[in-house]
Short mmCIF file of C-alpha atoms in Angstrom, two decimals:
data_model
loop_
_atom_site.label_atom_id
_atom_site.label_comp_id
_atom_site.label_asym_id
_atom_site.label_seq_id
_atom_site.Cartn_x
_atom_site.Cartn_y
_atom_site.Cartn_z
CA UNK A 5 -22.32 19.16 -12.92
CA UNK A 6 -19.12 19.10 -14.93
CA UNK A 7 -17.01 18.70 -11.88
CA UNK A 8 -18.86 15.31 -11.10
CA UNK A 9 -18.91 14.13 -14.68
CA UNK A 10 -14.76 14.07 -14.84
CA UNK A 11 -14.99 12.83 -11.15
CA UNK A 12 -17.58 9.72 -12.27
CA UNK A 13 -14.92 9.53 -15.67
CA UNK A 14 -11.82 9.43 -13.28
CA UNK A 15 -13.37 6.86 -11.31
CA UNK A 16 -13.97 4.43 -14.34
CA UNK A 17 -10.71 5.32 -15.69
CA UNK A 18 -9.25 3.99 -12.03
CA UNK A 19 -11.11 0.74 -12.42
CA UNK A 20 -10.39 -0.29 -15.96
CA UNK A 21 -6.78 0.74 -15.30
CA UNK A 22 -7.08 -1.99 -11.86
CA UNK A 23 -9.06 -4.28 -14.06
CA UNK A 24 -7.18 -4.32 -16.82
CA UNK A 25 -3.58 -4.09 -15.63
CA UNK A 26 -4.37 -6.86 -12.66
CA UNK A 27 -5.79 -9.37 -15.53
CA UNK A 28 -3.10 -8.39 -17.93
CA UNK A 29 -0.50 -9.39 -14.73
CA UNK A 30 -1.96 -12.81 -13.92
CA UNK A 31 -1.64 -13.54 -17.31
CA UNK A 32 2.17 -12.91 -17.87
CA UNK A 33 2.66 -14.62 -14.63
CA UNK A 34 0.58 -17.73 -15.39
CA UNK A 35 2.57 -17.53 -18.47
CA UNK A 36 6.05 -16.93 -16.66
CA UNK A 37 5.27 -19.41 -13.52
CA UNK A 38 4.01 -22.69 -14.91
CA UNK A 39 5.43 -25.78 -15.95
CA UNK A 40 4.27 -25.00 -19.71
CA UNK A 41 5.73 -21.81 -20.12
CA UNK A 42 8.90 -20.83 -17.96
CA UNK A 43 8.73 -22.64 -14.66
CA UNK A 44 9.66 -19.43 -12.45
CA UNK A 45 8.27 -20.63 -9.02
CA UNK A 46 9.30 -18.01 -6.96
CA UNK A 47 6.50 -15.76 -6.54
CA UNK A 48 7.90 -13.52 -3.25
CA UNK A 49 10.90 -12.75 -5.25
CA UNK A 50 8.80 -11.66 -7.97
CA UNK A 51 6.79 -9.59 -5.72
CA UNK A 52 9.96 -7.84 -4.53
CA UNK A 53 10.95 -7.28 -8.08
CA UNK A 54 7.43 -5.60 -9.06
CA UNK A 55 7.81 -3.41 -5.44
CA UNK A 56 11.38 -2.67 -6.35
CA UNK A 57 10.36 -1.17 -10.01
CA UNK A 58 7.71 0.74 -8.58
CA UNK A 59 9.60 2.30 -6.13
CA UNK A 60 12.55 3.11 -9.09
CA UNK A 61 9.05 5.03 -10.70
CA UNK A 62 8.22 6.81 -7.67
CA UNK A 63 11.82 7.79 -7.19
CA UNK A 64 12.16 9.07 -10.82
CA UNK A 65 8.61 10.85 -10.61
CA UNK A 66 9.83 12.91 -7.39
CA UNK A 67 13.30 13.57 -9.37
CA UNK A 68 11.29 15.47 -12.08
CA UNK A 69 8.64 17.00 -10.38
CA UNK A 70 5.76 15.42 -11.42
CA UNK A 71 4.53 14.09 -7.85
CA UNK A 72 5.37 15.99 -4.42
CA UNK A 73 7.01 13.75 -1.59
CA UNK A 74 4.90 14.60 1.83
CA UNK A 75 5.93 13.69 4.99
CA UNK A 76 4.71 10.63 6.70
CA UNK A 77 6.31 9.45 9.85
CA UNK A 78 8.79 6.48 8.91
CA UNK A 79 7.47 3.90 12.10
CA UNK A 80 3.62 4.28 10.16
CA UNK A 81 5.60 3.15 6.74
CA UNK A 82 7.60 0.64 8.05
CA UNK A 83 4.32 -0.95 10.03
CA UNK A 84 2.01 -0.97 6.45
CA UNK A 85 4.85 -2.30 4.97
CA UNK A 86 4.98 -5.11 7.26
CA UNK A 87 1.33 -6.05 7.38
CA UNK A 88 1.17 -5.76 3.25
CA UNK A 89 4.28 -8.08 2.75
CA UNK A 90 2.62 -10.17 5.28
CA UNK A 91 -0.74 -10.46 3.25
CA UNK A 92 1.45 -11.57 0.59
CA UNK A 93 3.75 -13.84 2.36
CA UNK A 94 -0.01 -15.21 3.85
CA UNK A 95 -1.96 -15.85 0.54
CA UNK A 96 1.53 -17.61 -0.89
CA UNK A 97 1.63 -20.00 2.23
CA UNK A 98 -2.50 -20.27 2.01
CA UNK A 99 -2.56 -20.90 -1.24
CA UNK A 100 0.68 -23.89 -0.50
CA UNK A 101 -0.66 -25.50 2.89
CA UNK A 102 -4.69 -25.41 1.69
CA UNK A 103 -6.63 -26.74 -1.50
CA UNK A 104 -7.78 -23.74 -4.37
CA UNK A 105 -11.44 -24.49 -2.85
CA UNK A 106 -10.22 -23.04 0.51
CA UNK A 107 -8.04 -20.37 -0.86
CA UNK A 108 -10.97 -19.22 -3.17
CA UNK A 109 -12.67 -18.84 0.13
CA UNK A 110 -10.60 -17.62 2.10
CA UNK A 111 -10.59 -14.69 -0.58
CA UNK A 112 -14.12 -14.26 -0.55
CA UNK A 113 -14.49 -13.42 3.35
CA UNK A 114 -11.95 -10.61 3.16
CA UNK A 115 -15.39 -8.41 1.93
CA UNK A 116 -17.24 -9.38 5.21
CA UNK A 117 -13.73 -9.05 7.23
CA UNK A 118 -13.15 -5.42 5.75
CA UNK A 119 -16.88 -4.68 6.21
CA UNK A 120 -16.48 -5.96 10.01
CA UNK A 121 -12.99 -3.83 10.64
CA UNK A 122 -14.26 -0.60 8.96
CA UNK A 123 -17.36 -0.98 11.69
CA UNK A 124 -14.50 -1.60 14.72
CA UNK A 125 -11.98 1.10 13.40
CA UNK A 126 -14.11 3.66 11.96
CA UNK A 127 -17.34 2.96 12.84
CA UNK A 128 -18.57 2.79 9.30
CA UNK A 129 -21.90 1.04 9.15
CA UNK A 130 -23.69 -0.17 5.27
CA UNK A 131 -27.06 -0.44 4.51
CA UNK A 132 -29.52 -3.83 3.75
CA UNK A 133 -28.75 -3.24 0.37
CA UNK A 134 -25.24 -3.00 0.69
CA UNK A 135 -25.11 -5.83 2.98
CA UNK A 136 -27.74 -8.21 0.15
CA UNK A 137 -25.73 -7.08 -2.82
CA UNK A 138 -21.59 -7.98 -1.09
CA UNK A 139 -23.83 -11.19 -0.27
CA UNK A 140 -24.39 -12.11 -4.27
CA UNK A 141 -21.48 -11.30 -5.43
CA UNK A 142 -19.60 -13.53 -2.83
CA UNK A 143 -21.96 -16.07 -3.59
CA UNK A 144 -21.32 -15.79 -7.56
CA UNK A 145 -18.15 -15.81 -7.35
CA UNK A 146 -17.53 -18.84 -5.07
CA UNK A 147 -20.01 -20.73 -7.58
CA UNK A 148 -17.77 -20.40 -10.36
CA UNK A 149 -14.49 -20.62 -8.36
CA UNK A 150 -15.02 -23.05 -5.45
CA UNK A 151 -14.29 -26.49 -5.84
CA UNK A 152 -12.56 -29.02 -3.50
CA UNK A 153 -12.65 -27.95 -0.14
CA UNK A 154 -10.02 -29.84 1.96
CA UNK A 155 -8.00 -27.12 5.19
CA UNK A 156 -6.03 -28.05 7.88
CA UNK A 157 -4.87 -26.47 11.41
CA UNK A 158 -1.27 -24.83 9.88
CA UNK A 159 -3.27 -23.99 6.69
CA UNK A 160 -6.37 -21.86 8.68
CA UNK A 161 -3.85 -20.33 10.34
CA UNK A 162 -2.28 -19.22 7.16
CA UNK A 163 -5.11 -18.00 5.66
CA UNK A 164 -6.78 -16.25 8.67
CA UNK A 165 -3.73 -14.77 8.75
CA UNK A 166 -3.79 -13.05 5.41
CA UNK A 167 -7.33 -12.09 5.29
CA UNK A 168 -6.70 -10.03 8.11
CA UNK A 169 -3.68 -8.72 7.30
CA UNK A 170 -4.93 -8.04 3.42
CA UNK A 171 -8.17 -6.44 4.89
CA UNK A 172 -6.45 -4.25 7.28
CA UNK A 173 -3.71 -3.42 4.71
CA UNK A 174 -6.34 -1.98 2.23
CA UNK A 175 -7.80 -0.12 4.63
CA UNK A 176 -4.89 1.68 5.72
CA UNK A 177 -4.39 2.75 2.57
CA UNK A 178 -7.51 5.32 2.27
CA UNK A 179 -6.61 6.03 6.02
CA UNK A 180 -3.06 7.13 5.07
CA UNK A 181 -3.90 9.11 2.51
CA UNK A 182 -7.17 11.18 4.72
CA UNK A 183 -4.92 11.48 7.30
CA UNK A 184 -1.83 13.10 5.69
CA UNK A 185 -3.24 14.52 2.84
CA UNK A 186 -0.85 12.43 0.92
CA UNK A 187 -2.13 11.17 -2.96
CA UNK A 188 -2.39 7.49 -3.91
CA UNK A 189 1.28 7.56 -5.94
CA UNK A 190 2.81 9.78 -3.44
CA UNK A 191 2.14 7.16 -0.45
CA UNK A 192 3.02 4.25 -3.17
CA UNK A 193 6.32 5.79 -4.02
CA UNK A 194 7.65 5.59 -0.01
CA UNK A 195 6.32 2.33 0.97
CA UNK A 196 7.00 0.88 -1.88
CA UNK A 197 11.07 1.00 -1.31
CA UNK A 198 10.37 -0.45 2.34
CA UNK A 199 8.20 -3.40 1.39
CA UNK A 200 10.76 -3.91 -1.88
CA UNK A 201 13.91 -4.49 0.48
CA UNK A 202 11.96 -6.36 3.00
CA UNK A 203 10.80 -9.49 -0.17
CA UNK A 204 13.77 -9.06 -2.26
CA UNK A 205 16.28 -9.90 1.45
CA UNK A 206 13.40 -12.36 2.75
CA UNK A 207 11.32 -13.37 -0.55
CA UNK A 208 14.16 -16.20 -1.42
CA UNK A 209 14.02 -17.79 2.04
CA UNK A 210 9.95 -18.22 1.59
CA UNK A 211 10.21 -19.26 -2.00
CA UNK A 212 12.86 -22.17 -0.90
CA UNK A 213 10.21 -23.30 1.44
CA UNK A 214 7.57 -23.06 -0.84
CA UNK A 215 9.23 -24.72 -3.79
CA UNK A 216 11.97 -25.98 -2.27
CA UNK A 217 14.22 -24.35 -4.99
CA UNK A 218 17.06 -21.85 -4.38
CA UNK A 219 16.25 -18.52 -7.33
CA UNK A 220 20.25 -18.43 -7.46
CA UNK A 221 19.95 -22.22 -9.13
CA UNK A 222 17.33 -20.58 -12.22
CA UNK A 223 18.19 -20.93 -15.31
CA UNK A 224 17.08 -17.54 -16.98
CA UNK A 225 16.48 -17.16 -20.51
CA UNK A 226 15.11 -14.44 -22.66
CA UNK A 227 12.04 -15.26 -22.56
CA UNK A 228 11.56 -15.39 -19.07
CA UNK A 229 13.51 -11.87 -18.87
CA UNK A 230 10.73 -10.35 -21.16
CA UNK A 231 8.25 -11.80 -18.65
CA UNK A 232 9.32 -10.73 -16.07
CA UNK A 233 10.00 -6.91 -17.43
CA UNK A 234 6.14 -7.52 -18.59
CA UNK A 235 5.09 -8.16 -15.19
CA UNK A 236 7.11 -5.47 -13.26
CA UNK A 237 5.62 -3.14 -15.93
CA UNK A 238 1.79 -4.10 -15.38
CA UNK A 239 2.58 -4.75 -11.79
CA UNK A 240 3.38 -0.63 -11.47
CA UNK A 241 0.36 0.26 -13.02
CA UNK A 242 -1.71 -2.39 -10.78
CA UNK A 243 -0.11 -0.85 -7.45
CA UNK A 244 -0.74 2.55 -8.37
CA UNK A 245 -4.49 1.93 -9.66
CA UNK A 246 -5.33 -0.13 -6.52
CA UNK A 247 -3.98 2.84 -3.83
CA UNK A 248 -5.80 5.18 -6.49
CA UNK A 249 -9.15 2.89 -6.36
CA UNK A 250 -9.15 2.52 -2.37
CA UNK A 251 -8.30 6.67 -2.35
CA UNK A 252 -11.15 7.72 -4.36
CA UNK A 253 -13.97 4.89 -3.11
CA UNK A 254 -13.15 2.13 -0.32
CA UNK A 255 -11.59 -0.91 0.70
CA UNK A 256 -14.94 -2.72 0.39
CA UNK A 257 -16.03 -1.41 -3.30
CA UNK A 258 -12.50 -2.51 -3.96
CA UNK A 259 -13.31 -6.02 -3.19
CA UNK A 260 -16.30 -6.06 -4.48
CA UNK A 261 -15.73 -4.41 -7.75
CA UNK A 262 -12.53 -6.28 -7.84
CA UNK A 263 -14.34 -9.51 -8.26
CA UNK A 264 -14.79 -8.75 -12.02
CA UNK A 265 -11.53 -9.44 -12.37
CA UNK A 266 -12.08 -13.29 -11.09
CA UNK A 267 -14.98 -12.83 -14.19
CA UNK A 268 -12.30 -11.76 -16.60
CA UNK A 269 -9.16 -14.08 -15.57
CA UNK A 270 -11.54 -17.42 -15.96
CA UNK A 271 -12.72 -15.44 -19.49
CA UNK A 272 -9.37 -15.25 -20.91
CA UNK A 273 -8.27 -18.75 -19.34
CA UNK A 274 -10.96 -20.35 -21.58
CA UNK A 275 -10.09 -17.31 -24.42
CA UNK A 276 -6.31 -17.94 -24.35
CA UNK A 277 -5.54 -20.86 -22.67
CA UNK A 278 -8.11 -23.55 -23.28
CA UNK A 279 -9.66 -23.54 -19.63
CA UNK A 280 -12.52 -25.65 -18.85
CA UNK A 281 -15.71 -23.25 -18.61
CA UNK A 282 -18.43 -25.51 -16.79
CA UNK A 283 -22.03 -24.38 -17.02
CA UNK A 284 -21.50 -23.50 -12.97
CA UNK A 285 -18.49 -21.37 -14.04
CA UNK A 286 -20.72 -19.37 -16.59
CA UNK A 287 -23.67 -19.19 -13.86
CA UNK A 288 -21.55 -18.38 -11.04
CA UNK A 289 -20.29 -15.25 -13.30
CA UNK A 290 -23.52 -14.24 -14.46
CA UNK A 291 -24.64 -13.95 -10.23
CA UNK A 292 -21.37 -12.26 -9.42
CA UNK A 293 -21.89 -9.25 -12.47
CA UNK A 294 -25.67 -9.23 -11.15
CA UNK A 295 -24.18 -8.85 -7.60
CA UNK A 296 -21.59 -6.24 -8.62
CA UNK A 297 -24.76 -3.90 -10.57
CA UNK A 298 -27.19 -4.49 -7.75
CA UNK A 299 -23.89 -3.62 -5.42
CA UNK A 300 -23.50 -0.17 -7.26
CA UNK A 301 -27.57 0.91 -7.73
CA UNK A 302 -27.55 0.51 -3.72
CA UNK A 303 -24.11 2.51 -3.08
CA UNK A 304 -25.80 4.76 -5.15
CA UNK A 305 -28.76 4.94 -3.60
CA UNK A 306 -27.07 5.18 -0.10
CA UNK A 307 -25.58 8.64 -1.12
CA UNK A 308 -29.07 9.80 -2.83
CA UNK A 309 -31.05 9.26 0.73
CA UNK A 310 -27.92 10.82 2.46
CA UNK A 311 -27.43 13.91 0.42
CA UNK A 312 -25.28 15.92 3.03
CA UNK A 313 -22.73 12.87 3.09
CA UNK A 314 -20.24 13.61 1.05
CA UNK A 315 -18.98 11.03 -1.28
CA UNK A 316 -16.51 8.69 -0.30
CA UNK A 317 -13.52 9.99 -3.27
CA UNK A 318 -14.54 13.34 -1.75
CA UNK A 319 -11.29 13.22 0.73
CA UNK A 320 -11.67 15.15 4.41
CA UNK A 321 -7.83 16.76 3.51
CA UNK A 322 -7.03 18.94 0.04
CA UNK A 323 -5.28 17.17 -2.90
CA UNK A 324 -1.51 18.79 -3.58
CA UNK A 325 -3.65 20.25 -6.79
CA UNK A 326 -5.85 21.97 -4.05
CA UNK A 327 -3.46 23.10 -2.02
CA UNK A 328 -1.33 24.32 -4.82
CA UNK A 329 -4.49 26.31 -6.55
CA UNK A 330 -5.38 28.01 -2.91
CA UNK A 331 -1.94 29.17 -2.40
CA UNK A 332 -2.18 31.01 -6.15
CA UNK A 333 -5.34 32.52 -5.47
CA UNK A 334 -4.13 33.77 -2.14
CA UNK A 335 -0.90 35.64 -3.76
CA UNK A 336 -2.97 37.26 -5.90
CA UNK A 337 -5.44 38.44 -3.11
CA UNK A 338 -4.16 41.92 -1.89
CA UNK A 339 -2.90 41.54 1.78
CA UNK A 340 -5.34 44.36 3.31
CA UNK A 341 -8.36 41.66 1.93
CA UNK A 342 -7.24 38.86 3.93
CA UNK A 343 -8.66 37.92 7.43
CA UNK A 344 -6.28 36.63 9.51
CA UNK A 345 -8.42 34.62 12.28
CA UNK A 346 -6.30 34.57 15.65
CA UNK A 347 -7.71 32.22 18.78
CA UNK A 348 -10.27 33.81 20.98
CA UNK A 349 -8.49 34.27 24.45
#
C-alpha cells in the first residue's frame, strides 16, 4: 500500500513537472520568437540548443555519479535520433506550408495514430472506454483550438510526415527503456548528444528556408540571451519529464494527458498576454478536462477488471535502483544459501 502511494505521488510529480515545464517553455519562446518581444525565428536552431544543454546535463550527471550510462547499441540511437529530429523538422515545415486549423489537427490524430501503431507493433489493444474518452478529449480540444482549415499537397505531406514520425518516436521511447533496462535520463543523456549535432549542423539550413533569414545575420542582445538560457533550462526539464512520463505510463496517456497543456497555454495567453478567449475556447476546454477525467476513471478501471496485468510504470526489466539493491542483498547472503540454477541437459 505504501509502495503504490509514492508510485501514484511519482507519477503526479512526472506530470506537473511535463505540464509545468512544457507551458513555462512555450511561454519564454512566444516571448523570445515574436515580432513583439525578440524576433528569434529560428526555431531548429533553438531546438539544437535545448538538445545540446541537455546532453551537457547528462554528460555532467554521468561525470558525478548520479545516473549510470548502460549500453545501447549506437545504430538504435542514431535511428531515434533521426525519426525525433524528423518530428521536429515535420511540425516546423507543417506548421509553415499549412494554416494553425490544420496543424491543430494534424496534432490531434497523433492519439489515434499512436493508438493504431501500438496495435501493429505491440499488439496493444484499449477498451470502449478508452477508445470514448481519447474521442472527447480530441474533440475538446479541436473546439477550442481549430479554426481555419485551409492544406495543400506539399503541406499533407509535411504533416503526415510528422505525426508518424512523432507517434513512432514516443513510442520508442518506453520501448527503449523495457528493452534495455535503461531509465528515462539515462536514454535522454545518449541521444540527446546525437540529435543535438544533427539540428545545431542542419537546424540553420531549415530555419533559412523557413524564415528565409541566415542565424549568423541576428542581432543578439541581452535580453534575448536570458531567453534563450530560460528556454534551454525549462527545455531540460521538459525532455527529461516527457521520457520519464512515456517510461512510467504510455505514449497514448502522454497525448492525452498532454492535452492539458493546450488548456493551460490558451489560460495564460489570455492571463499574460491578452489572448482572445471565445466562449468556444472556454467550452472546448471544459470537454477536453471532462475527456481527460473520464480518460483516467476508464484506464483505471481497465487495470481493476484486469487485476493480474501489471501496471503499465510497472517495467518488464529492473530499474538500476533494483538491480543495485539485489546485488547488496546477494553479498550479504552466505554462498552455501544460494542456488545456482544450471540448464537441464
Amino acid at each position: 500500500m505504501e509502495s503504490e502511494k509514492k508510485s501514484s505521488i511519482s507519477d503526479v510529480g512526472a506530470w506537473a513537472m511535463n505540464v509545468v515545464s512544457s507551458v513555462g517553455i512555450i511561454m519564454a519562446n512566444k516571448q523570445l520568437m515574436s515580432n513583439n518581444g525578440y524576433a528569434f525565428s529560428f526555431a531548429s536552431s533553438l531546438t539544437g540548443f535545448h538538445f545540446a544543454v541537455t546532453a551537457l546535463v547528462g554528460l555532467v550527471s554521468n561525470a558525478t555519479g548520479y545516473s549510470a550510462s548502460k549500453h545501447v547499441p549506437m545504430w538504435e540511437l542514431i535511428w531515434f535520433s533521426l525519426v525525433a529530429n524528423m518530428s521536429i523538422t515535420g511540425m516546423n515545415f507543417s506548421l509553415m506550408l499549412n494554416s494553425v486549423g490544420f496543424y491543430q489537427i494534424s496534432k490531434l490524430s497523433m492519439i489515434p495514430v499512436v493508438c493504431v501503431m501500438e496495435w501493429i507493433l505491440h499488439n496493444k489493444h484499449y477498451s470502449r472506454e478508452v477508445k470514448m474518452s481519447v474521442m472527447v478529449v480530441v474533440i475538446g480540444v479541436g473546439v477550442c483550438t481549430v479554426t481555419d482549415v485551409k492544406v495543400n499537397l506539399k503541406g499533407f505531406i509535411y504533416a503526415c510526415l510528422a505525426v508518424l514520425s512523432t507517434s513512432l518516436q514516443q513510442i520508442s521511447i518506453g520501448s527503449l527503456q523495457k528493452k534495455y533496462s535503461i531509465g528515462s535520463f539515462e536514454l535522454l543523456s545518449k541521444t540527446a548528444p546525437i540529435q543535438a549535432l544533427f539540428l545545431l549542423i542542419l537546424g540553420p539550413f531549415v530555419d533559412y528556408y523557413l524564415s528565409g533569414k541566415l542565424i549568423t545575420n541576428y542581432k543578439i542582445s541581452s535580453g534575448a540571451i536570458l531567453c534563450i538560457i530560460l528556454s534551454c533550462s525549462l527545455a531540460v526539464f521538459c525532455n527529461v519529464s516527457q521520457y520519464l512520463c512515456i517510461g512510467r505510463f504510455s505514449a497514448v496517456s502522454f497525448q492525452v494527458l498532454g492535452h492539458m497543456k493546450t488548456v493551460c497555454v490558451l489560460t495564460l495567453g489570455w492571463l499574460l498576454f491578452d489572448s482572445e478567449l471565445t466562449f468556444k475556447n472556454i467550452m472546448g476546454m471544459i470537454i477536453a478536462v471532462l475527456g481527460m477525467v473520464i480518460y483516467s476513471w476508464a484506464v483505471e478501471a481497465e487495470k481493476q477488471s484486469n487485476p493480474k496485468t501489471l501496471p503499465h510504470h510497472a517495467k518488464n526489466s529492473m530499474t538500476e535502483e533494483e538491480i543495485r539493491l539485489l546485488k547488496d542483498g546477494l553479498e550479504k547472503i552466505p554462498l552455501k544459501d544460494v542456488e545456482l540454477s544450471e540448464p537441464e541437459g
